[in-house]
């Protein structure tokens, strides 16, 4: 099982993910896309990566706004798995 990151480790990881924030036991990022189809394309790409890693974010879809929440539920918080997934989401979602 993945081990929880310390508060300091989460803070350090967020320095490399400036568009992400910590919300309790989750890493959170909201992305605004130009159109609804663009948003769904990003969700599809994230789904492929998440499925390959067997580690899945919570995704909220509101028209063209996506909110990603990464947490390792089995560990009860943020682990390296979440940081790695957040990096991939950042790459796929762009700015």
Short mmCIF file of C-alpha atoms in Angstrom, two decimals:
data_model
loop_
_atom_site.label_atom_id
_atom_site.label_comp_id
_atom_site.label_asym_id
_atom_site.label_seq_id
_atom_site.Cartn_x
_atom_site.Cartn_y
_atom_site.Cartn_z
CA UNK A 1 0.00 0.00 0.00
CA UNK A 2 1.16 3.54 -0.73
CA UNK A 3 2.26 5.55 2.28
CA UNK A 4 0.86 8.95 3.18
CA UNK A 5 3.03 11.94 2.46
CA UNK A 6 3.89 14.26 5.33
CA UNK A 7 2.59 17.83 5.31
CA UNK A 8 6.08 18.99 4.32
CA UNK A 9 6.22 16.51 1.44
CA UNK A 10 2.82 17.64 0.16
CA UNK A 11 3.90 21.28 0.40
CA UNK A 12 7.09 20.46 -1.52
CA UNK A 13 5.14 18.61 -4.22
CA UNK A 14 2.81 21.59 -4.64
CA UNK A 15 5.77 23.85 -5.44
CA UNK A 16 6.07 21.86 -8.67
CA UNK A 17 2.30 22.00 -9.24
CA UNK A 18 1.45 25.69 -8.77
CA UNK A 19 -2.08 25.37 -10.20
CA UNK A 20 -2.92 22.70 -7.64
CA UNK A 21 -3.92 23.19 -4.02
CA UNK A 22 -4.40 21.01 -1.01
CA UNK A 23 -7.91 20.59 0.30
CA UNK A 24 -7.69 18.38 3.36
CA UNK A 25 -6.65 14.92 2.22
CA UNK A 26 -6.79 15.77 -1.50
CA UNK A 27 -4.88 17.56 -4.21
CA UNK A 28 -7.30 19.72 -6.21
CA UNK A 29 -7.11 21.51 -9.56
CA UNK A 30 -9.84 23.25 -11.56
CA UNK A 31 -9.38 23.62 -15.31
CA UNK A 32 -11.44 25.79 -17.65
CA UNK A 33 -11.51 24.64 -21.26
CA UNK A 34 -12.74 26.57 -24.30
CA UNK A 35 -15.65 24.21 -25.05
CA UNK A 36 -17.55 21.29 -23.57
CA UNK A 37 -16.10 18.85 -26.16
CA UNK A 38 -12.59 20.04 -25.22
CA UNK A 39 -13.36 19.30 -21.56
CA UNK A 40 -14.61 15.82 -22.39
CA UNK A 41 -11.49 15.16 -24.48
CA UNK A 42 -9.34 15.99 -21.44
CA UNK A 43 -11.47 13.71 -19.26
CA UNK A 44 -11.02 10.89 -21.80
CA UNK A 45 -7.24 11.35 -21.81
CA UNK A 46 -7.06 11.45 -18.01
CA UNK A 47 -9.26 8.33 -17.85
CA UNK A 48 -6.80 6.41 -20.04
CA UNK A 49 -3.84 7.37 -17.85
CA UNK A 50 -5.75 6.68 -14.63
CA UNK A 51 -6.89 3.28 -15.85
CA UNK A 52 -3.35 2.33 -16.89
CA UNK A 53 -2.09 3.32 -13.42
CA UNK A 54 -5.08 1.79 -11.62
CA UNK A 55 -5.31 5.07 -9.70
CA UNK A 56 -8.30 7.26 -10.44
CA UNK A 57 -9.10 10.89 -9.61
CA UNK A 58 -12.51 12.20 -8.68
CA UNK A 59 -13.65 14.37 -11.58
CA UNK A 60 -16.41 16.97 -11.45
CA UNK A 61 -17.63 18.14 -14.87
CA UNK A 62 -19.53 21.44 -15.07
CA UNK A 63 -20.01 22.36 -18.72
CA UNK A 64 -16.44 23.31 -19.72
CA UNK A 65 -14.99 23.44 -16.19
CA UNK A 66 -13.33 20.35 -14.75
CA UNK A 67 -12.28 19.85 -11.15
CA UNK A 68 -9.85 17.03 -10.43
CA UNK A 69 -9.37 15.65 -6.91
CA UNK A 70 -6.56 13.21 -6.22
CA UNK A 71 -6.41 11.17 -3.04
CA UNK A 72 -5.41 7.62 -2.20
CA UNK A 73 -8.57 6.51 -0.46
CA UNK A 74 -7.08 3.21 0.72
CA UNK A 75 -4.30 5.14 2.51
CA UNK A 76 -6.58 7.89 3.78
CA UNK A 77 -4.90 10.84 2.09
CA UNK A 78 -2.22 12.06 -0.29
CA UNK A 79 0.51 9.71 -1.49
CA UNK A 80 3.13 9.68 -4.24
CA UNK A 81 0.47 8.11 -6.46
CA UNK A 82 -1.58 11.31 -6.23
CA UNK A 83 1.35 13.59 -6.96
CA UNK A 84 2.28 11.52 -10.01
CA UNK A 85 -1.32 11.54 -11.23
CA UNK A 86 -1.58 15.30 -10.67
CA UNK A 87 1.54 15.78 -12.81
CA UNK A 88 -0.04 13.73 -15.60
CA UNK A 89 -3.31 15.64 -15.35
CA UNK A 90 -1.36 18.89 -15.52
CA UNK A 91 0.41 17.70 -18.66
CA UNK A 92 -2.86 16.59 -20.28
CA UNK A 93 -4.95 19.60 -19.24
CA UNK A 94 -2.30 22.18 -20.05
CA UNK A 95 -2.75 25.75 -18.96
#
